Short mmCIF file of C-alpha atoms in Angstrom, two decimals:
data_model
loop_
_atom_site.label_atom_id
_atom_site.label_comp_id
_atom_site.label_asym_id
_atom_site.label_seq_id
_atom_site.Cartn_x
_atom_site.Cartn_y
_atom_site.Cartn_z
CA UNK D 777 0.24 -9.34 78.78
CA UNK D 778 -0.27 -10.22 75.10
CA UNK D 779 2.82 -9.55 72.64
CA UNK D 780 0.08 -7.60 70.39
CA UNK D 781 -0.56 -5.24 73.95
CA UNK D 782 2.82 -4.91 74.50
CA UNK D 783 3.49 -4.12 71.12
CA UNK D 784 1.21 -1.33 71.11
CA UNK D 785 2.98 0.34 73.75
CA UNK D 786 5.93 -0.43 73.03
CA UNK D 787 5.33 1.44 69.23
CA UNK D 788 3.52 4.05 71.07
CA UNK D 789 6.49 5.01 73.22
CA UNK D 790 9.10 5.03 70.80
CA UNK D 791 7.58 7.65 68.56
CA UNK D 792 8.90 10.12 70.25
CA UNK D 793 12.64 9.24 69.01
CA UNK D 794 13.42 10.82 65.63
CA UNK D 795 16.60 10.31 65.26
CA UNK D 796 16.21 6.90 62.96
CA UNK D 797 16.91 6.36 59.26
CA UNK D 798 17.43 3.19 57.02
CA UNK D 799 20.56 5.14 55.01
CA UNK D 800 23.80 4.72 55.47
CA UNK D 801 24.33 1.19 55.40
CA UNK D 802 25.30 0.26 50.80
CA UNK D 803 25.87 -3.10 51.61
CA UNK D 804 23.69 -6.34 52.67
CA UNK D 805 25.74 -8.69 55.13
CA UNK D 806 26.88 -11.36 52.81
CA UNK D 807 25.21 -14.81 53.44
CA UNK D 808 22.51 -13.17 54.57
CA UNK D 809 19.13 -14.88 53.34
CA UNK D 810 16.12 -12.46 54.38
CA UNK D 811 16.55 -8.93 54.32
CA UNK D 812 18.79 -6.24 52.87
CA UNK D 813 19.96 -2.61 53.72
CA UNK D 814 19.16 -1.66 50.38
CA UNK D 815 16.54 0.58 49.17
CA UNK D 816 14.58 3.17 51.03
CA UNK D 817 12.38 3.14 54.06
CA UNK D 818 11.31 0.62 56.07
CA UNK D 819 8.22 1.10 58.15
CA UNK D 820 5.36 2.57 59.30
CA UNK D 821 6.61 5.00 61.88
CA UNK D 822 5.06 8.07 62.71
CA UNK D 823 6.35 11.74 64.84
CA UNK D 824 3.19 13.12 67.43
CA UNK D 825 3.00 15.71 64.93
CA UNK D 826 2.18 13.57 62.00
CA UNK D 827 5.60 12.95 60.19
CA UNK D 828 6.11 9.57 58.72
CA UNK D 829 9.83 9.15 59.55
CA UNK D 830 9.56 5.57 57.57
CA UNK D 831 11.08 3.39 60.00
CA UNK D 832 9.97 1.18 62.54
CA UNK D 833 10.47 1.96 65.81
CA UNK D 834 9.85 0.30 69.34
CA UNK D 835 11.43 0.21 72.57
CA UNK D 836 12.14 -3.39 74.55
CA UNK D 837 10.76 -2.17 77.14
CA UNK D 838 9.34 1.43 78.53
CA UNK D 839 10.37 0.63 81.95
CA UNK D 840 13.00 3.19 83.37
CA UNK D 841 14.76 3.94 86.22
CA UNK D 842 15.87 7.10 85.87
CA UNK D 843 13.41 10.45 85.87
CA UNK D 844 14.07 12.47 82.98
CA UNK D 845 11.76 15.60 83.03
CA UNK D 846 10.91 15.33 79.16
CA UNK D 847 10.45 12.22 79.02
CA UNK D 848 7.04 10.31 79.03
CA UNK D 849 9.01 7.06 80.23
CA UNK D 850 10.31 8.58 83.19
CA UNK D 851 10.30 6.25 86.59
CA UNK D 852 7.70 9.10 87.54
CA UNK D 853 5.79 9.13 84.87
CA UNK D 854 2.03 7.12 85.47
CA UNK D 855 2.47 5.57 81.63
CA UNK D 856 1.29 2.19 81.27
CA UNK D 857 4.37 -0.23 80.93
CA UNK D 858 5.64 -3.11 79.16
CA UNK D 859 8.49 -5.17 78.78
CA UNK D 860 9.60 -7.45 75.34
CA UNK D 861 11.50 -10.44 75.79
CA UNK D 862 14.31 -10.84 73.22
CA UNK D 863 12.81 -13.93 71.69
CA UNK D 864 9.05 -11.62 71.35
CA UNK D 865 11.53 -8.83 69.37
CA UNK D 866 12.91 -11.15 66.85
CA UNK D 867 9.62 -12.96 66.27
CA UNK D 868 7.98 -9.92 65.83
CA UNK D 869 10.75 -8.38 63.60
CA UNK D 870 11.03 -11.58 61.25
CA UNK D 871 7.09 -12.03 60.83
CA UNK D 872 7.01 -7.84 59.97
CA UNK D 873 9.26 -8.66 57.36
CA UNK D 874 8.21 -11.40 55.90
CA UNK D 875 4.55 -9.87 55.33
CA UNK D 876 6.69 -6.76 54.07
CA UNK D 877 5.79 -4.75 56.75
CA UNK D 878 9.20 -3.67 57.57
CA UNK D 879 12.63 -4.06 56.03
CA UNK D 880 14.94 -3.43 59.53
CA UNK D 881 14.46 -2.82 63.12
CA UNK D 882 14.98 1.03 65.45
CA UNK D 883 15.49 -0.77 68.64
CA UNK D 884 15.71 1.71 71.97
CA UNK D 885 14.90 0.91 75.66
CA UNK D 886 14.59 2.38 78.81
CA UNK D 887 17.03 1.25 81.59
CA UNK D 888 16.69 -1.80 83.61
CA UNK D 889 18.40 -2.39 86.55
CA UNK D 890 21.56 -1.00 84.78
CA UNK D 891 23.10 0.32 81.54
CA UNK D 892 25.04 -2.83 81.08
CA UNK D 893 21.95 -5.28 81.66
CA UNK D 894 19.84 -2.92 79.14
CA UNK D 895 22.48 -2.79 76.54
CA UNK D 896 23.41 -6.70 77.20
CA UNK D 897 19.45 -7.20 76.29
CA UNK D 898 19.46 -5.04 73.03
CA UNK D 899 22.54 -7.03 71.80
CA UNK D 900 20.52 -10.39 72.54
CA UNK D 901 17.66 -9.48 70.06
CA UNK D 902 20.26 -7.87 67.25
CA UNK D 903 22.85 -10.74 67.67
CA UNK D 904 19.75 -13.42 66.99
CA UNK D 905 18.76 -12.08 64.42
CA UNK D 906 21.84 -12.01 62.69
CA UNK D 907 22.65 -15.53 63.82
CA UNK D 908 19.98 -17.85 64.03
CA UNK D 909 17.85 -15.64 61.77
CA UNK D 910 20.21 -15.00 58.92
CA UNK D 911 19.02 -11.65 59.22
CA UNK D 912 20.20 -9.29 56.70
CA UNK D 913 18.20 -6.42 56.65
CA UNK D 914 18.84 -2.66 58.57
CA UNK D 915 19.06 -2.71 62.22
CA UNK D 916 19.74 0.28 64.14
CA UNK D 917 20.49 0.03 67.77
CA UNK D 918 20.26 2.82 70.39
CA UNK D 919 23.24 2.46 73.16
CA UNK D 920 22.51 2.96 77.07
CA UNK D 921 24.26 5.77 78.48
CA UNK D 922 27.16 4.56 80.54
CA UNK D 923 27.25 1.28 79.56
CA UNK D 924 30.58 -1.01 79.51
CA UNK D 925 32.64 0.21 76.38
CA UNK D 926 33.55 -3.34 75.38
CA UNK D 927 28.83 -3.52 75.29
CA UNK D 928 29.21 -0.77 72.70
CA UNK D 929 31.81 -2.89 70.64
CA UNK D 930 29.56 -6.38 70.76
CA UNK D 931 26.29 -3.87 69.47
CA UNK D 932 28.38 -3.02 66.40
CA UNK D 933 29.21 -6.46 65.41
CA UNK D 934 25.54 -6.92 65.23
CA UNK D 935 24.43 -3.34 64.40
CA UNK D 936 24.26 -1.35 61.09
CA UNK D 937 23.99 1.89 63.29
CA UNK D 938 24.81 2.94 66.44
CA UNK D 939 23.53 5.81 68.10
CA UNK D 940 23.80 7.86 71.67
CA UNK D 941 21.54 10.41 72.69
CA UNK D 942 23.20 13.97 73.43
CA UNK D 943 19.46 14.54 74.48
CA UNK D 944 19.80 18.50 75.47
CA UNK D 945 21.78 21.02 74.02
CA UNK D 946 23.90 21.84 76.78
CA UNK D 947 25.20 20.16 79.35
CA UNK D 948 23.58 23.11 81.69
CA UNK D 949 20.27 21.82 80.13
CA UNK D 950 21.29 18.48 81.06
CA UNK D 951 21.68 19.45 84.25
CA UNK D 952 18.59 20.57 84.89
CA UNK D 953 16.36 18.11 83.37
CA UNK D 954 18.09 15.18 83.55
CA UNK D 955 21.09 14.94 86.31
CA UNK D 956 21.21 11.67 86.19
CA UNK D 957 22.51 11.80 83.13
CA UNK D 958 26.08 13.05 82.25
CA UNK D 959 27.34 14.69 79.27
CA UNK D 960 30.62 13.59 79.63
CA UNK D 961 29.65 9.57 79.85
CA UNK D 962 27.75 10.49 76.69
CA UNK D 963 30.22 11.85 74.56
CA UNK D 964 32.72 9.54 75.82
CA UNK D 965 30.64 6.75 74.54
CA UNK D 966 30.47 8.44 70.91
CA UNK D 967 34.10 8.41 71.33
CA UNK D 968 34.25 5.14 71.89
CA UNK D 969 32.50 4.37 68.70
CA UNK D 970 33.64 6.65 66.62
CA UNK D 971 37.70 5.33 67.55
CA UNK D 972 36.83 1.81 66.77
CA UNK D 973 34.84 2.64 63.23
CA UNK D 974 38.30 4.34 62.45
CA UNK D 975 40.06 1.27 63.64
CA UNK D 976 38.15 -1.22 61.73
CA UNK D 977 38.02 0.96 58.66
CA UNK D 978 42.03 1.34 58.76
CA UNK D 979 42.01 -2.13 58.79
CA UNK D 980 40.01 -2.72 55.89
CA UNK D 981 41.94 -0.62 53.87
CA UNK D 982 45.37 -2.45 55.49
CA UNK D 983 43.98 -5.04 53.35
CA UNK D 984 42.75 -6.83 56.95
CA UNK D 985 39.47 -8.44 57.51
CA UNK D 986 38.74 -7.07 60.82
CA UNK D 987 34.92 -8.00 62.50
CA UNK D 988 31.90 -5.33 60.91
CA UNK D 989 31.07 -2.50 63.10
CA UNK D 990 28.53 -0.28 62.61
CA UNK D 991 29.14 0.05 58.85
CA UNK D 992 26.44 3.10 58.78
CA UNK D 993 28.24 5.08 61.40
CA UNK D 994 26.66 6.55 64.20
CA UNK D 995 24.19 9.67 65.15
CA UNK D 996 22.28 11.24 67.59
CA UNK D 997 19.52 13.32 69.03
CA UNK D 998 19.19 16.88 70.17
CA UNK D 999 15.41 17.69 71.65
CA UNK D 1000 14.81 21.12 70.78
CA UNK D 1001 12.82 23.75 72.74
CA UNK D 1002 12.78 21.82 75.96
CA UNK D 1003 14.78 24.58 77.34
CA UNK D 1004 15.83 28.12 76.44
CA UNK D 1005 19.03 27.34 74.11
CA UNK D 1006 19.17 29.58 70.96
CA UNK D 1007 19.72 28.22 68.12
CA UNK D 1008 23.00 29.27 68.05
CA UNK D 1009 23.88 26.74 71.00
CA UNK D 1010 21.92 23.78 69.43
CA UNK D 1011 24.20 24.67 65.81
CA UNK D 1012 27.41 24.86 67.97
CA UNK D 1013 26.75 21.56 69.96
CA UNK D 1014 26.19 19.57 66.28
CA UNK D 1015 29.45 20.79 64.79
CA UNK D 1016 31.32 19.84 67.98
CA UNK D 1017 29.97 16.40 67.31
CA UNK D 1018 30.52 16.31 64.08
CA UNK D 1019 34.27 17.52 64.48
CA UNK D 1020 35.11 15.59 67.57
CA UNK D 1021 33.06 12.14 66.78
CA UNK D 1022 32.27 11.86 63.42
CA UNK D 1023 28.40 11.12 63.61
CA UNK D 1024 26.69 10.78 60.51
CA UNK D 1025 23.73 12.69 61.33
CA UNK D 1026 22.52 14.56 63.98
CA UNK D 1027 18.38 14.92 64.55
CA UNK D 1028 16.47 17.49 65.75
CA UNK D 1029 13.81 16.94 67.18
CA UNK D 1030 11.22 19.46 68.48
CA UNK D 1031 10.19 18.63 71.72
CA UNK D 1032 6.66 17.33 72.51
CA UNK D 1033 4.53 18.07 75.77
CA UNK D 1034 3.80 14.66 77.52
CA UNK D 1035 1.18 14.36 80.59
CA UNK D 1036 2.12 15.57 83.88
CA UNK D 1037 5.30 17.36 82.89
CA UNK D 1038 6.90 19.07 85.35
CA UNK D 1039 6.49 22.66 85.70
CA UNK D 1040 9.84 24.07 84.04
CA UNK D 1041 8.73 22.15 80.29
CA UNK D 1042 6.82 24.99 78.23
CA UNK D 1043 3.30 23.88 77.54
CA UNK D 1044 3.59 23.61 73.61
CA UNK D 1045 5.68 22.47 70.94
CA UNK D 1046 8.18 24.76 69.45
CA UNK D 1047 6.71 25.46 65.61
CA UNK D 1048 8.09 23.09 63.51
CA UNK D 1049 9.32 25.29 61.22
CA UNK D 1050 12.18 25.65 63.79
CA UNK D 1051 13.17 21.87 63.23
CA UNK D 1052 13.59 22.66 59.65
CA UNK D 1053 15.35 25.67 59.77
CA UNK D 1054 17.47 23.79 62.40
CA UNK D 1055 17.98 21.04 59.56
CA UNK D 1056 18.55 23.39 57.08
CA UNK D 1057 21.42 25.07 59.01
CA UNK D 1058 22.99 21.88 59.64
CA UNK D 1059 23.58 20.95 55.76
CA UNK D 1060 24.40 24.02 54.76
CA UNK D 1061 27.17 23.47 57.29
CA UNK D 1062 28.30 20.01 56.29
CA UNK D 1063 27.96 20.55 52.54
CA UNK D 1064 28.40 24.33 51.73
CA UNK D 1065 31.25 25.37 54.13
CA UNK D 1066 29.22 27.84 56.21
CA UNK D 1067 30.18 27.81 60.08
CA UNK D 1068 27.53 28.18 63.07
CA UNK D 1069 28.24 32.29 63.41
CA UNK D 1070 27.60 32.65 59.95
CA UNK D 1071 24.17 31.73 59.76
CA UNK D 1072 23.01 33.38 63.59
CA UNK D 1073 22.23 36.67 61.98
CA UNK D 1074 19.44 37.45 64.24
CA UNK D 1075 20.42 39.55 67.72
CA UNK D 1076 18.34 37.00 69.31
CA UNK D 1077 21.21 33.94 68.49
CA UNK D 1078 18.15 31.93 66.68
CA UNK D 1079 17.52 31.05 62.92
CA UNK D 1080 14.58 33.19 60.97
CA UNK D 1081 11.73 31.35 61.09
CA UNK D 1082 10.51 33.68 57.77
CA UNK D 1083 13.30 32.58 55.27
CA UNK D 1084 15.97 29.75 55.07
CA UNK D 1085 19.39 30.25 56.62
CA UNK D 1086 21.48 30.85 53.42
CA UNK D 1087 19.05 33.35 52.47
CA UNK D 1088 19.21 35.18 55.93
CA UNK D 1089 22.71 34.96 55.33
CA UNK D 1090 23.07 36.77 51.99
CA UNK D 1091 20.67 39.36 52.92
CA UNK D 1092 22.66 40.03 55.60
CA UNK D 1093 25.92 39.86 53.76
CA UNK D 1094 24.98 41.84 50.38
CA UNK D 1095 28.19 43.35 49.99
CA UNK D 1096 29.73 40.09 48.85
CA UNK D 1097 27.44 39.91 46.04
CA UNK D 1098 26.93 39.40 42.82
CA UNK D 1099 28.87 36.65 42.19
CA UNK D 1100 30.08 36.23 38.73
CA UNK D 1101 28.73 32.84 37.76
CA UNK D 1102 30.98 32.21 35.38
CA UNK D 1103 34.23 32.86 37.28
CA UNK D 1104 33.48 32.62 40.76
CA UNK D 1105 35.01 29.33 42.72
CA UNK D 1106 32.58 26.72 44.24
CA UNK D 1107 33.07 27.65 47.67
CA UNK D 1108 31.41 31.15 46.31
CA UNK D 1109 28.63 29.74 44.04
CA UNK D 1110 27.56 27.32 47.00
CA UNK D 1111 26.92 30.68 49.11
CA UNK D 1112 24.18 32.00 46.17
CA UNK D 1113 20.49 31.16 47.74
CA UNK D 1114 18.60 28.98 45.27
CA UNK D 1115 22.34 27.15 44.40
CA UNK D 1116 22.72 23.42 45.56
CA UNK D 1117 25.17 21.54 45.76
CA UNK D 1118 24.02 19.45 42.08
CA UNK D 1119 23.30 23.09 40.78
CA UNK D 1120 26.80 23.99 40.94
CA UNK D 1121 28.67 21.13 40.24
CA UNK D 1122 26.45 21.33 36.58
CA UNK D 1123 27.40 25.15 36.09
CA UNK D 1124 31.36 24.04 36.79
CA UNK D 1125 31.31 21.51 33.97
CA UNK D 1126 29.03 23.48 31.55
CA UNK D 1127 31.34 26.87 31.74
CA UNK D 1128 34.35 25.02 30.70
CA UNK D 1129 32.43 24.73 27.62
CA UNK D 1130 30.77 28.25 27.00
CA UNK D 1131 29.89 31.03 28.86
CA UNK D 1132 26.22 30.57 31.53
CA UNK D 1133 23.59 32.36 30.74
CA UNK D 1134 20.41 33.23 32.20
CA UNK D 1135 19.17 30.74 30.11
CA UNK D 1136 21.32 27.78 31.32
CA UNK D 1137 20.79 28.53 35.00
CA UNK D 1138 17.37 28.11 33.97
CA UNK D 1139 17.72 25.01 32.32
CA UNK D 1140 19.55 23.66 35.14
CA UNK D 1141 16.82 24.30 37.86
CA UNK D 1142 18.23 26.54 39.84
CA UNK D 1143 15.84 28.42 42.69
CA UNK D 1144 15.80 31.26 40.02
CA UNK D 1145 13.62 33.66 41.64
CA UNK D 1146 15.82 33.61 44.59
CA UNK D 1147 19.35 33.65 42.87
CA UNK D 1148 18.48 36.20 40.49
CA UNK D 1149 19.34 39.41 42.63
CA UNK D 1150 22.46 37.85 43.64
CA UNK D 1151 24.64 37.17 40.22
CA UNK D 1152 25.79 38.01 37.20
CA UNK D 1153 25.69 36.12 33.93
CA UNK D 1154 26.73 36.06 30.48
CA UNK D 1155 23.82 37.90 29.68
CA UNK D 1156 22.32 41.48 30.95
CA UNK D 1157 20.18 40.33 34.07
CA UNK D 1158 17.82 42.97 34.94
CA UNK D 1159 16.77 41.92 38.51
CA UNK D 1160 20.50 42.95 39.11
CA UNK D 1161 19.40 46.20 40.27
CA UNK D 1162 17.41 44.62 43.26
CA UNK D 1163 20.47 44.35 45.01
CA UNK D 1164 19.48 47.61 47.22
CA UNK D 1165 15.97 47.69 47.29
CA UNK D 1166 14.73 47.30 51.03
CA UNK D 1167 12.29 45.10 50.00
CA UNK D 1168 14.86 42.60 48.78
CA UNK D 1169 14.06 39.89 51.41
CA UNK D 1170 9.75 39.76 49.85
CA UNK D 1171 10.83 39.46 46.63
CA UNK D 1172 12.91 36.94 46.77
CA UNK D 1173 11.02 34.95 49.54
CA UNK D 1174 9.20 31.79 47.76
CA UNK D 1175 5.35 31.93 48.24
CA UNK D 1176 4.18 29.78 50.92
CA UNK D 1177 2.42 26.53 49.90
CA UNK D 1178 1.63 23.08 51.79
CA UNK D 1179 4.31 20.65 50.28
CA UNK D 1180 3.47 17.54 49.13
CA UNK D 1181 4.87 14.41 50.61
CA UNK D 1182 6.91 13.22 48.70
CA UNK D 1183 8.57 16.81 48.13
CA UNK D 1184 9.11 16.53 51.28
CA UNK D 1185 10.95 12.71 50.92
CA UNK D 1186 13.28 14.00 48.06
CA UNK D 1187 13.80 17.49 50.36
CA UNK D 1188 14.97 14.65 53.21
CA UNK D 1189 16.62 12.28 50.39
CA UNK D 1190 19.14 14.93 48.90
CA UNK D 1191 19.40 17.12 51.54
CA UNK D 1192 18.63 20.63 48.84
CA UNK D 1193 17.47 23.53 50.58
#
């Protein structure tokens, strides 16, 4: 088969993996001549639904010996199949780059013959292009499940990212969709990683030199509405991974009917407006000090699909409001729908200086409309009385429009919801 057939498979099948992104990584390997980590983006890669996700993304080969239910590479499956060689990988990576086509490589696989001989392979292709490429640039390497621990150490000499799939939300899921798969040989891999980034980074600050390993951390992905979970399980199954193993990021990602799926997959996609609530919920835990209970408000243990999670919240919480902009901590202020994180930070440095007003929020772009029913400034605010009215949630919901792209990229860039 022609590299240029295999590729397109190869592409094809890895679209359905979301959890990639070029960030993370501030520094380009140092003799490195072609390539950097720097700057934003790298590729061409596209979601079924349309998303660019700019990164490129292909598998070595779409081959697989287990049977995954949700997954179009299943042994099962009747996909057409393909297999890179390492040498095909690099070639392919290097010319992409040098026609600026790409500025890193998303390399996944399914499993051959065993997790060790799969990961062993992905290694090949990152460890030659580091060096006998002098390859510089991003790559991002997604580990085998169960492979040899001392595997996972060699891919993050070579590797700005690791990353292990938690696939399902809960290990029940798991269970029934893919038993050959175990959620304890998952997490004990992101274990794994996550003890020796501590390691190398207590080094590093001993003043050591130790070996690079994965300098961008590591992450993972959650498939969402493969299976019954509420939200609330998907929310609690992040923060335990965030607690316990210290990813980076965790992506959702919705989940996608493929051909011939068996009969306990629903038929459609979850609405994506799900994912982004989903993604929502997950910075305003990381950043604004909310916890997973705090933002299920619904009886049903799922996010609104009709307005973002801090404003479910507040709505739901109105007796802790107004908040006094002017005296209220940050932990408070960060609560306030329409606040971010850059919002607040402003207001702390400007009211050491004067008192806000109306005015100043103004000034400093907050989501007006929606924090207006919820504080008090310096000056008589009006909309204060809106506290109580019933129809609190429609006036403060933003009007629906189609978002522009690259709206969209700065949404995904600063993480402001």
């Amino acid at each position: 088969m022609e590299v240029r057939d295999k590729l397109a498979i190869l592409a094809d099948a890895a679209k359905y993996d979301a959890s990639c992104a070029s960030s993370g990584a501030k520094q380009t390997r140092a003799g490195s001549k072609l390539g950097t980590t720097e700057g934003m983006g790298i590729c061409h890669s596209y979601t079924p639904d349309g998303r660019c996700v700019s990164l490129l993304k292909i598998l070595l080969t779409n081959f697989c010996i287990y049977d995954c239910q949700y997954c179009v590479n299943r042994v099962s499956s009747d996909t057409p199949r393909a297999r890179f060689t390492v040498d095909e990988v690099v070639s392919l990576t290097i010319e992409f780059y040098k026609r600026n086509y790409i500025e890193g490589l998303f390399l996944s696989s399914g499993i051959i013959q065993n997790s060790d001989y799969t990961m062993e392979q992905l290694i090949a292709v990152a460890k030659t292009l580091r060096t006998q490429q002098a390859f510089g640039g991003y790559i991002h390497l997604k580990t085998i499940p169960n492979a040899s621990p001392l595997l996972l150490t060699e891919a993050g000499r070579w590797a700005d990212r690791l990353s292990v799939n938690i696939e399902l939300p809960t290990a029940g899921d798991l269970l029934q969709l893919a038993p050959e798969k175990k959620r304890e040989q998952i997490t004990d891999a992101m274990q794994g990683i996550a003890e020796t980034i501590t390691e190398t980074k207590s080094e590093e600050q001993a003043g050591l030199h130790p070996p690079r390993f994965a300098p961008a951390g590591q992450s993972t992905q959650m498939i969402v509405g493969a299976t019954d979970s509420p939200d609330a399980d998907i929310l609690q199954t992040a923060t335990e991974l965030y607690d316990k193993h210290q990813l980076r990021r965790v992506y959702y990602s919705a989940y996608s009917p493929i051909p011939h799926a068996d009969a306990r997959l629903p038929g459609k996609s979850p609405p994506l407006v799900r994912e982004h609530r989903l993604y929502q919920a997950d910075w305003l835990m990381r950043y604004y000090g909310f916890d997973t209970q705090e933002l299920i408000v619904s009886p049903d243990r799922n996010l609104s699909l009709e307005l973002d999670p801090k404003l479910a919240w507040a709505l739901a919480n109105r007796q802790q409001f107004p908040i006094d902009v002017n005296r209220a901590p940050r932990e408070l202020l960060l609560r306030v729908p329409g606040f971010g994180v850059r919002n607040v930070e402003k207001m702390l440095s400007v009211r050491r200086h004067h008192q806000l007003r109306t005015e100043d929020l103004r000034k400093l772009r907050v989501a007006w409309n929606r924090a207006r029913a919820f504080v008090i400034t310096a000056d008589h605010n009006p909309a204060l009385a809106d506290l109580d009215k019933l129809d609190l949630a429609r006036r403060t919901q933003p009007r629906q429009r189609q978002l522009l792209l690259f709206e969209a990229a700065e949404s995904a860039r600063s993480g402001e919801v």
